XYZ file of N, CA and C in Angstrom:
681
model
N 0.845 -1.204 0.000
C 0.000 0.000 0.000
C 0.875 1.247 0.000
N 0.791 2.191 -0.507
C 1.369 3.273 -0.819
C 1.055 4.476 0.536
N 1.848 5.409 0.093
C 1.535 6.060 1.418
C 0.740 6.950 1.253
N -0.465 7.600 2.443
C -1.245 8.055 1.651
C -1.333 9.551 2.447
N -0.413 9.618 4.130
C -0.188 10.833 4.933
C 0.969 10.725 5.518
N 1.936 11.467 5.928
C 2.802 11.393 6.485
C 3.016 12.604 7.276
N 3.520 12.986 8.395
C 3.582 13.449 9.164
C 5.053 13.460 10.137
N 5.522 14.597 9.946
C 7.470 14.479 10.410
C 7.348 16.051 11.502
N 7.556 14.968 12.682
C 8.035 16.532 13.603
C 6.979 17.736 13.795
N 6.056 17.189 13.806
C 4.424 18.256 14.436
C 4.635 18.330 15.968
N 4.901 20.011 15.937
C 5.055 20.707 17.093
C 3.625 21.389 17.391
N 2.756 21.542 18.475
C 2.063 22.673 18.818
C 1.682 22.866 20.069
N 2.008 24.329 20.362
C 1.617 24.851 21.687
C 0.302 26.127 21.472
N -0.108 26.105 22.394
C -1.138 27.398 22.797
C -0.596 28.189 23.613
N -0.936 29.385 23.428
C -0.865 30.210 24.400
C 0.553 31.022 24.121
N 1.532 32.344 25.364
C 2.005 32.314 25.238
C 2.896 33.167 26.785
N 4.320 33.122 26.338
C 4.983 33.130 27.575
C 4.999 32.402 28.854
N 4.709 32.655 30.128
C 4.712 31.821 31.238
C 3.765 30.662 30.695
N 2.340 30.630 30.484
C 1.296 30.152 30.258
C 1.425 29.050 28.883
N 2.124 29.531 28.014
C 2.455 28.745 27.198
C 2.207 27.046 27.382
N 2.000 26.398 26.817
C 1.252 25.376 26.502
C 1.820 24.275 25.081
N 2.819 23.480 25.282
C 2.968 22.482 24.636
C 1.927 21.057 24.643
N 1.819 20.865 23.620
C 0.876 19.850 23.364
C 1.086 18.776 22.773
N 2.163 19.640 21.369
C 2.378 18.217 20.546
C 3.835 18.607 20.309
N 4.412 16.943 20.481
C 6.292 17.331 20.418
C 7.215 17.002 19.469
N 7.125 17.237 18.126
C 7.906 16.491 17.379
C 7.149 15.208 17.023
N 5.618 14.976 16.684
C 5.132 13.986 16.590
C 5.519 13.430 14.834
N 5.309 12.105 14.756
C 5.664 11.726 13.337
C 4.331 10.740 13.307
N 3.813 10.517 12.061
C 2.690 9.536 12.142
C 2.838 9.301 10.655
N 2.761 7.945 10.099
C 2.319 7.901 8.478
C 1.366 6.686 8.800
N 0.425 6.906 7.592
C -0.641 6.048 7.498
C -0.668 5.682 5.740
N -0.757 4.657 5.742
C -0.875 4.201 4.539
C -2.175 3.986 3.846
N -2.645 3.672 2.564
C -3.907 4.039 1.628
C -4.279 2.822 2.300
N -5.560 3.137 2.926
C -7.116 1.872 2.652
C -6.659 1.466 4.554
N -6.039 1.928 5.271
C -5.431 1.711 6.659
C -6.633 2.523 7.157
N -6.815 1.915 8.667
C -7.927 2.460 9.497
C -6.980 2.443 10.777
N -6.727 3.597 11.166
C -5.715 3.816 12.267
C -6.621 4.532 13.477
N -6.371 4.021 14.680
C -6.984 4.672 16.290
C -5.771 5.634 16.865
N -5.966 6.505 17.504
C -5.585 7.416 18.308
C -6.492 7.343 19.808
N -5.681 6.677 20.693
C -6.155 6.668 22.049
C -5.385 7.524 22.592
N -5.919 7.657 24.354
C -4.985 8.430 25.286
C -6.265 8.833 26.017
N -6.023 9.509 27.327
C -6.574 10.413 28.086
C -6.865 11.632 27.284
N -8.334 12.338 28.245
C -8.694 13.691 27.839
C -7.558 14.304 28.074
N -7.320 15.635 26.807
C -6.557 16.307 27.042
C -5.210 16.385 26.668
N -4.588 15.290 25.897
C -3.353 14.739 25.888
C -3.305 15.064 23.989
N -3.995 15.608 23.480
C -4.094 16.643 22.242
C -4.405 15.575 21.279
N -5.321 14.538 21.529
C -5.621 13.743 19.860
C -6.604 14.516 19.109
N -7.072 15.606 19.900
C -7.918 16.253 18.922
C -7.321 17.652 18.013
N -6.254 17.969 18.926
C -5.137 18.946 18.462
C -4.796 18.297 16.881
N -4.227 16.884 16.982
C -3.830 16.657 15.869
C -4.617 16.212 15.009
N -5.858 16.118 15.656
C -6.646 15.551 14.094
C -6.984 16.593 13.689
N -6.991 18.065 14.273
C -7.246 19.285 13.592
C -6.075 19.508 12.759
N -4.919 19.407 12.730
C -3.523 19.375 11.708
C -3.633 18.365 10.770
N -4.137 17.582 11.028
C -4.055 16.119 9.776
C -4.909 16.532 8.699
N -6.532 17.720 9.288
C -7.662 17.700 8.823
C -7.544 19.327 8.262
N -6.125 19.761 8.121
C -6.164 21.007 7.666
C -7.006 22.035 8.389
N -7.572 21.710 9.687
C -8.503 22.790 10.406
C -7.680 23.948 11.122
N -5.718 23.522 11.508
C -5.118 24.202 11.973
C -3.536 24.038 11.829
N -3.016 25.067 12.009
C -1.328 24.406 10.820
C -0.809 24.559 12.211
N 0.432 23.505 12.313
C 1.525 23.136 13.032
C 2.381 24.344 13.235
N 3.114 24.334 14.631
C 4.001 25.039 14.556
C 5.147 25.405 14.044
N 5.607 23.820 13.475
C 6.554 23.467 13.336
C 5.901 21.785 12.746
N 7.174 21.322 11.806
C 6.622 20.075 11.337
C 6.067 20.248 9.941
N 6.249 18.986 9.104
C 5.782 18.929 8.346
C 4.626 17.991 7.678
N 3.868 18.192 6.735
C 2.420 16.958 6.918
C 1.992 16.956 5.740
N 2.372 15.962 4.869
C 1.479 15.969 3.524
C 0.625 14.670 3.360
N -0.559 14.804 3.086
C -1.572 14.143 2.419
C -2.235 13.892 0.971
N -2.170 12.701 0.524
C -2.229 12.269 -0.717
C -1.817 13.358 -2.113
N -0.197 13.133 -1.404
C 0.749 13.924 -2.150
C 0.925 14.867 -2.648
N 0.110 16.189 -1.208
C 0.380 17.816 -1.168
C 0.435 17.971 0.420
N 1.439 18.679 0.434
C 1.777 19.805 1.335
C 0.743 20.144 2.133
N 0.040 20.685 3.238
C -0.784 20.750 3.868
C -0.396 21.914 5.016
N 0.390 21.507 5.356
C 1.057 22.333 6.749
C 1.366 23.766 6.269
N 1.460 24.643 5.176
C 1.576 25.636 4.790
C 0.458 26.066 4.231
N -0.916 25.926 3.877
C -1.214 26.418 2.896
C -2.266 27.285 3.820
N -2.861 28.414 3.095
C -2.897 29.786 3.590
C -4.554 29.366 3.867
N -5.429 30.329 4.593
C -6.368 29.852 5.124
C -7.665 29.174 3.539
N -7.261 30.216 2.792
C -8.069 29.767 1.559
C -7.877 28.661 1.032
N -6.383 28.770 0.813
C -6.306 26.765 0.352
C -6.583 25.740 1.512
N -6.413 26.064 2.696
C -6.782 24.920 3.465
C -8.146 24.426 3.512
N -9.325 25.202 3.389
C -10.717 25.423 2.875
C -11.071 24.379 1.889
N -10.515 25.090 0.600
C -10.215 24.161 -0.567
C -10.078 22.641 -0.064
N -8.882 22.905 -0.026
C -8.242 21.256 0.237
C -9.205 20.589 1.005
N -9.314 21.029 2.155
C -10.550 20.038 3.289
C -12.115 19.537 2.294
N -12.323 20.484 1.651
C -13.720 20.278 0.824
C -13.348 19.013 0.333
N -12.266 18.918 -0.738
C -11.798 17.763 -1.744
C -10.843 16.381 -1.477
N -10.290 16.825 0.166
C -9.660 15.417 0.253
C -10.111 14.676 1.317
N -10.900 15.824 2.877
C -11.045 15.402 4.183
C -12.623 15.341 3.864
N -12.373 13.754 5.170
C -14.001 14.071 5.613
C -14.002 13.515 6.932
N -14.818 14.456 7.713
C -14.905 14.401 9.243
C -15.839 14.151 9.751
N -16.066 13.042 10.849
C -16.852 12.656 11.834
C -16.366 13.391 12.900
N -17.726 13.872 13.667
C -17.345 14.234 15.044
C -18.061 13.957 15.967
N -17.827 14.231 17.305
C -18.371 13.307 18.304
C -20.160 14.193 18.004
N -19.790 15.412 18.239
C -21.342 16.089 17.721
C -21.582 15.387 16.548
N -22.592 15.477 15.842
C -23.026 15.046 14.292
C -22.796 15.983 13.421
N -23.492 17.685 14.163
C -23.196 18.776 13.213
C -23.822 19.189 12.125
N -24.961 18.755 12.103
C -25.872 18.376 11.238
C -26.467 19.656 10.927
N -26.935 20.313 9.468
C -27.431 21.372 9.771
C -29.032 21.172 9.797
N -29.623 21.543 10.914
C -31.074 21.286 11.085
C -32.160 21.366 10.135
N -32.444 22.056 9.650
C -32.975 23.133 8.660
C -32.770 21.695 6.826
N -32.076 20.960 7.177
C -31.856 20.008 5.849
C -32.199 18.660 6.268
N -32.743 18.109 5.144
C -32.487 16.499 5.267
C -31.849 15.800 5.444
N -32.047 14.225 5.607
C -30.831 13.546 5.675
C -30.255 13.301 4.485
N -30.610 13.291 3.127
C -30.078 13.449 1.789
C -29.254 14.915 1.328
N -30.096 15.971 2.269
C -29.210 17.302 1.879
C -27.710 17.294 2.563
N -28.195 16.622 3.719
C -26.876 17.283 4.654
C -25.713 16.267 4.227
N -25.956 14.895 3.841
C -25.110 14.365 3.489
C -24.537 14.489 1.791
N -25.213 15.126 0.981
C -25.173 15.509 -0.096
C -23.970 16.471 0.017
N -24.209 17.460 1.087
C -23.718 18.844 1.598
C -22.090 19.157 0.655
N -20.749 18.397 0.982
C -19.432 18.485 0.324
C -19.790 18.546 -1.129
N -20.537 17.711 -1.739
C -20.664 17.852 -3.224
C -21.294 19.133 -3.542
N -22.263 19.388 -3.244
C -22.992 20.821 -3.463
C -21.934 22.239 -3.531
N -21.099 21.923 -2.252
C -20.019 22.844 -2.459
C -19.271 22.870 -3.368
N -19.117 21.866 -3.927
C -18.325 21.870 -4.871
C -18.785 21.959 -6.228
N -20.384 22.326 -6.043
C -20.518 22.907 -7.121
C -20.933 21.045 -8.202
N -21.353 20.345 -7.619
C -21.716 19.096 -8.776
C -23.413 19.426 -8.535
N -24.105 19.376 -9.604
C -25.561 19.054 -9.909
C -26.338 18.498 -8.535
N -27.100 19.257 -8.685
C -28.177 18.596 -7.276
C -28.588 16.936 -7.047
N -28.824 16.342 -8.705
C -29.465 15.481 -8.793
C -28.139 14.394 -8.732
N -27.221 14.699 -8.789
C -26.184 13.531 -9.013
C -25.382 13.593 -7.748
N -25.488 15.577 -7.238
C -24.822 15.286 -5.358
C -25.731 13.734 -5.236
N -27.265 14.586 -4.985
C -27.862 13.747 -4.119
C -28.422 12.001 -4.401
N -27.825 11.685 -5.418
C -28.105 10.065 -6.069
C -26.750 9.680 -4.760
N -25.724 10.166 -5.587
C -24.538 9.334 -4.262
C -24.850 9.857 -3.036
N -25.656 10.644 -2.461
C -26.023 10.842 -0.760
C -26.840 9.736 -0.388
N -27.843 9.300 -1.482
C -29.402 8.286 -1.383
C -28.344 7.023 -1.272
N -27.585 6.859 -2.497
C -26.819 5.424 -2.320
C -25.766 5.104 -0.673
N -25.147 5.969 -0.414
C -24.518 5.948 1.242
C -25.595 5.636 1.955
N -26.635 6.700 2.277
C -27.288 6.633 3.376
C -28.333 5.437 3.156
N -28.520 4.795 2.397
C -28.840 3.285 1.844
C -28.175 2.158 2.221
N -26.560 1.932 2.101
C -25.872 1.172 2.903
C -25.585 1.533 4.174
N -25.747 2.925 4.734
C -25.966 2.640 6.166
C -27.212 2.753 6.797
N -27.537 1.993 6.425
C -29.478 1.272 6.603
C -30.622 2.778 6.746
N -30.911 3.449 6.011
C -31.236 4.993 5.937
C -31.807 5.158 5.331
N -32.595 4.213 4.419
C -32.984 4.306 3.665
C -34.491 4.927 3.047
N -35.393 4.236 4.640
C -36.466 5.217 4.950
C -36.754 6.314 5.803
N -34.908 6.852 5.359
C -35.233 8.196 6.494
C -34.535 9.323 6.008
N -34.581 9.071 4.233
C -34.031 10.503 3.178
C -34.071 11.989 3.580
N -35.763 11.625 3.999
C -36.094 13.228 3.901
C -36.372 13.642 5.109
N -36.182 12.552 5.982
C -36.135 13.106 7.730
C -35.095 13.997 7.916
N -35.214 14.958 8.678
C -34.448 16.235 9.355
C -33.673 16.044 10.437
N -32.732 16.136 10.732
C -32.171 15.627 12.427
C -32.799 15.624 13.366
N -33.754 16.407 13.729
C -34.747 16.245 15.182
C -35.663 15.001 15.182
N -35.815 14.495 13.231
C -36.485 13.278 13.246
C -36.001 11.883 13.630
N -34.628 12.466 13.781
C -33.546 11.114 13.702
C -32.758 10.745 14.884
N -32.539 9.400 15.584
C -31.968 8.888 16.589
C -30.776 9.365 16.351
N -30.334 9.092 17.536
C -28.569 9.879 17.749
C -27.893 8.802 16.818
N -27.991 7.623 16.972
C -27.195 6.398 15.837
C -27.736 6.923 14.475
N -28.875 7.125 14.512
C -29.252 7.543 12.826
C -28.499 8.938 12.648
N -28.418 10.119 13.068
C -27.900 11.470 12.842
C -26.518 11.421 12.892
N -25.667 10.310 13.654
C -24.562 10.116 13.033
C -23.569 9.358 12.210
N -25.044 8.445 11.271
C -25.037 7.591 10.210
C -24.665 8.618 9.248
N -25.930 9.749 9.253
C -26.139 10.771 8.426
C -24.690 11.708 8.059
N -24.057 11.738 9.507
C -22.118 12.411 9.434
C -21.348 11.621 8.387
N -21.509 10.366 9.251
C -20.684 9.310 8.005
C -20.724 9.563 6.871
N -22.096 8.980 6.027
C -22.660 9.725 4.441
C -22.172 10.970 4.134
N -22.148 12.164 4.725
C -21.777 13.275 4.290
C -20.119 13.575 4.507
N -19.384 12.417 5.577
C -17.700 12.785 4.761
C -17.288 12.011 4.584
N -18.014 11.042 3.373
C -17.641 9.860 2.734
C -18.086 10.720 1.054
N -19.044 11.276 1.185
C -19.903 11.406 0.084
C -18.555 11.834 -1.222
N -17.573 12.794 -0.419
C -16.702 13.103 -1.315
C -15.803 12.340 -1.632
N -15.918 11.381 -1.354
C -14.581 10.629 -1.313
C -13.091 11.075 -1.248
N -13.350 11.380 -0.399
C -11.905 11.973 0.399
C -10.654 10.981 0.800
N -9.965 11.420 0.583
C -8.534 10.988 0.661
C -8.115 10.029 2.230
N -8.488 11.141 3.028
C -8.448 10.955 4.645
C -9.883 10.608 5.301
N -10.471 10.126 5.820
C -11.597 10.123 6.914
C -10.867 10.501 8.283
N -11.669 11.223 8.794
C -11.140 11.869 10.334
C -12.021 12.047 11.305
N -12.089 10.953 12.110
C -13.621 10.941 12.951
C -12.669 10.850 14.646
N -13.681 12.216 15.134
C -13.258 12.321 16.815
C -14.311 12.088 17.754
N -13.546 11.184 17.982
C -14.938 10.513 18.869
C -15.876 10.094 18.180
N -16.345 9.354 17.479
C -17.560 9.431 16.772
C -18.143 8.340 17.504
N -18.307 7.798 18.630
C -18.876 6.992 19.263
C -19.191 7.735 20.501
N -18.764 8.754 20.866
C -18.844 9.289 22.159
C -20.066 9.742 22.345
N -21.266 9.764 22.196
C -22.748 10.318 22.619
C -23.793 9.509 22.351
N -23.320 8.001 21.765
C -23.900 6.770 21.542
C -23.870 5.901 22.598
N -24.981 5.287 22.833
C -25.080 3.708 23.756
C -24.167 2.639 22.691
N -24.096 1.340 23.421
C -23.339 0.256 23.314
C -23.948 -0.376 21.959
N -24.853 -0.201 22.025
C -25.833 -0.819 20.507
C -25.878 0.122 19.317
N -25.955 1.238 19.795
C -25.619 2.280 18.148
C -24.369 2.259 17.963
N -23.433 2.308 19.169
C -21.934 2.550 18.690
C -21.274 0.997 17.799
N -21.829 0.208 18.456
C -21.396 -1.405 17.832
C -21.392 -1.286 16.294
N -23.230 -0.776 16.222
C -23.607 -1.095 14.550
C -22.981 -0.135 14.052
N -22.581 1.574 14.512
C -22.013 2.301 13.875
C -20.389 2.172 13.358
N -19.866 1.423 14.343
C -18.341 0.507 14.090
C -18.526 -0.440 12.685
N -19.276 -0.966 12.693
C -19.185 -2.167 11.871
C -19.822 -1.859 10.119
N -20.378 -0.714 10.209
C -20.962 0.256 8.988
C -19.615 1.282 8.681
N -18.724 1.714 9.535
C -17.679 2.061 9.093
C -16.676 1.034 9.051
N -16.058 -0.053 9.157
C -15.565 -0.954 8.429
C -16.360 -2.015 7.631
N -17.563 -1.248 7.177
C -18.096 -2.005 5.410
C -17.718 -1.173 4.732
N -17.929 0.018 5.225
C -17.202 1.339 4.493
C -15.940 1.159 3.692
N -15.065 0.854 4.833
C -14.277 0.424 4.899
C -13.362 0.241 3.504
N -13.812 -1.220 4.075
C -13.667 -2.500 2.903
C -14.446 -1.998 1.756
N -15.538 -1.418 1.297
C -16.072 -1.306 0.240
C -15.599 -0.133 -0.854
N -15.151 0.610 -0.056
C -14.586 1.943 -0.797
C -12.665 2.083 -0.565
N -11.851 1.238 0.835
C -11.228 1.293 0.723
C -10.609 3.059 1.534
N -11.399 3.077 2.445
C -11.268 4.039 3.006
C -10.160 4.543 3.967
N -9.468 5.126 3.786
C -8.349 5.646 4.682
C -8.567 6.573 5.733
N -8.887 5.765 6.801
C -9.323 6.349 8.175
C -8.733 6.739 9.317
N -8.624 7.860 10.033
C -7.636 8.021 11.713
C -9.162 8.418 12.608
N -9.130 7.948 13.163
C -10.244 7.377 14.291
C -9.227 7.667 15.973
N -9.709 9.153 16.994
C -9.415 8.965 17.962
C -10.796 8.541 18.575
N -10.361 8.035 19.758
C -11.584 7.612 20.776
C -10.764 7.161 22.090
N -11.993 6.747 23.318
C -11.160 6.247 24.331
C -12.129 4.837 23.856
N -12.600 4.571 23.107
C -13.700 3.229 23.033
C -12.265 2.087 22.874
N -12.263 0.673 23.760
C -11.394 -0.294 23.482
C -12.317 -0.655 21.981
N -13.614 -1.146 21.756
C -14.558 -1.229 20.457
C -13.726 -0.715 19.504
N -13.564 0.913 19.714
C -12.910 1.055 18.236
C -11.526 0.857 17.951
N -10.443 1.096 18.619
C -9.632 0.347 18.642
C -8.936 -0.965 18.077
N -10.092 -1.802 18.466
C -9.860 -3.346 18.005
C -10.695 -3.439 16.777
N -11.569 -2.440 16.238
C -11.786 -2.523 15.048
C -10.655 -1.687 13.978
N -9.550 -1.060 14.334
C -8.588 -0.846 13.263
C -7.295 -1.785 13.097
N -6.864 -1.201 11.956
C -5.930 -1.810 11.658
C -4.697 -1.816 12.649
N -4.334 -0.544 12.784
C -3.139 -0.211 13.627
C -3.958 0.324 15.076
N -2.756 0.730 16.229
C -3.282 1.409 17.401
C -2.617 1.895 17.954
N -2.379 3.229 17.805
C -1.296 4.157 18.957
C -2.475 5.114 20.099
N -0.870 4.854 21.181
C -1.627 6.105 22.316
C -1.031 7.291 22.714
N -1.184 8.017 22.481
C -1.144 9.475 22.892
C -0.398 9.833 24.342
N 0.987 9.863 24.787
C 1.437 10.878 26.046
C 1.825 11.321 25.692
N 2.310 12.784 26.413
C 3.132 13.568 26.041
C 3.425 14.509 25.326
N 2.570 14.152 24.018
C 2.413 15.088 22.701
C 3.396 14.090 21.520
N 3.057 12.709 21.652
C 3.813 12.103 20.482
C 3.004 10.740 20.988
N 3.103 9.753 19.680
C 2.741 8.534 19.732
C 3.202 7.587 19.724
N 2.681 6.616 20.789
C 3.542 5.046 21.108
C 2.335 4.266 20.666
N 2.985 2.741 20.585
C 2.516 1.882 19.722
C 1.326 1.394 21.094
N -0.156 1.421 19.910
C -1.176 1.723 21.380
C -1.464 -0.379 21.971
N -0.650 -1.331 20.962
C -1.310 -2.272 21.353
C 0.092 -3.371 22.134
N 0.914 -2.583 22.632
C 1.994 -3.065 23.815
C 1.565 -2.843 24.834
């Protein structure tokens, strides 16, 4: 498998002077194409810091990070915009859903931005939210929809683009034991069916043992999470 992110020496702190705030130390991470990788650790210990750098939401201090063979860690707030539309797609522990849309709009949502036809966004939104069993719930709105269904609906919408990276934080965290199970096992059909290149933090052992690889988070760098 080819490589599909790499990541050399990601520094980041907040804040500044006394107060100053290191988080991440020289971290290195590569993930290879069609790999489903976990990020564990304690609250606080910055796996969400870095899935905001992986996900172009915030540039490194230091360090360098390219994804499916561009540069990332430099690019100015407009290209990072760009780029996230066309290569990332993010799960989050919220769903994020915009209320006001369906479950075909909102997962439609990345294509629309980008400007593809209504009728062909929303054929590949109907076909996702179809394999993740959704099928009679197109035109339901999020207030119509169970917390497992509204973040079926996340899935569909940062898959829809087929993005390079999948980047889900927490995406089990506001689910019981029975939505989070089936929601695990609908993202590795995903998976396997599209070949999806995934970084998945959580504290769930569940998701974990559903990836490929498993690192944990001290310090602001990663050790191998299954020693």
């Amino acid at each position: 498998m080819s490589l599909q992110l790499e990541a050399r020496g990601l520094d980041k702190a907040f804040g500044t002077g006394p107060g100053r705030i290191s988080v991440l130390r020289g971290l290195d991470l590569e993930v290879r194409q069609g790999e489903m990788v976990a990020i564990t650790g304690a609250s606080g210990v910055g796996k969400t810091t870095l899935l905001h750098l992986l996900g172009a939401l915030d540039r490194p201090d230091a360090g360098s990070l390219r994804l499916a063979g561009e540069e990332v860690a430099q690019l100015t707030e407009r290209e990072a915009a760009a780029f996230r539309n066309r290569k990332v797609g993010f799960v989050f522990q919220h769903h994020r859903l915009l209320p006001e849309l369906t479950a075909v709009e909102n997962a439609s949502l990345p294509l629309r931005i980008r400007r593809v036809p209504r009728e062909p966004a929303e054929d590949r939104a109907t076909r996702l939210l179809g394999e993740l069993g959704l099928s009679e719930r197109l035109h339901h709105r999020p207030e119509e929809l169970s917390g497992g269904e509204q973040q079926r609906v996340a899935v569909a919408r940062a898959v829809a683009g087929d993005p390079a990276l999948l980047i889900a934080d927490e995406p089990t965290g506001n689910l019981d034991d029975a939505a989070s199970s089936q929601l695990l096992e609908l993202l590795a059909t995903l998976h396997e069916t599209y070949g999806l290149t995934a970084i998945i933090a959580s504290h769930s052992p569940q998701v974990a043992a559903s990836c490929d690889r498993v690192y944990r988070m001290e310090a602001g760098i990663l050790h191998d999470g299954r020693t």
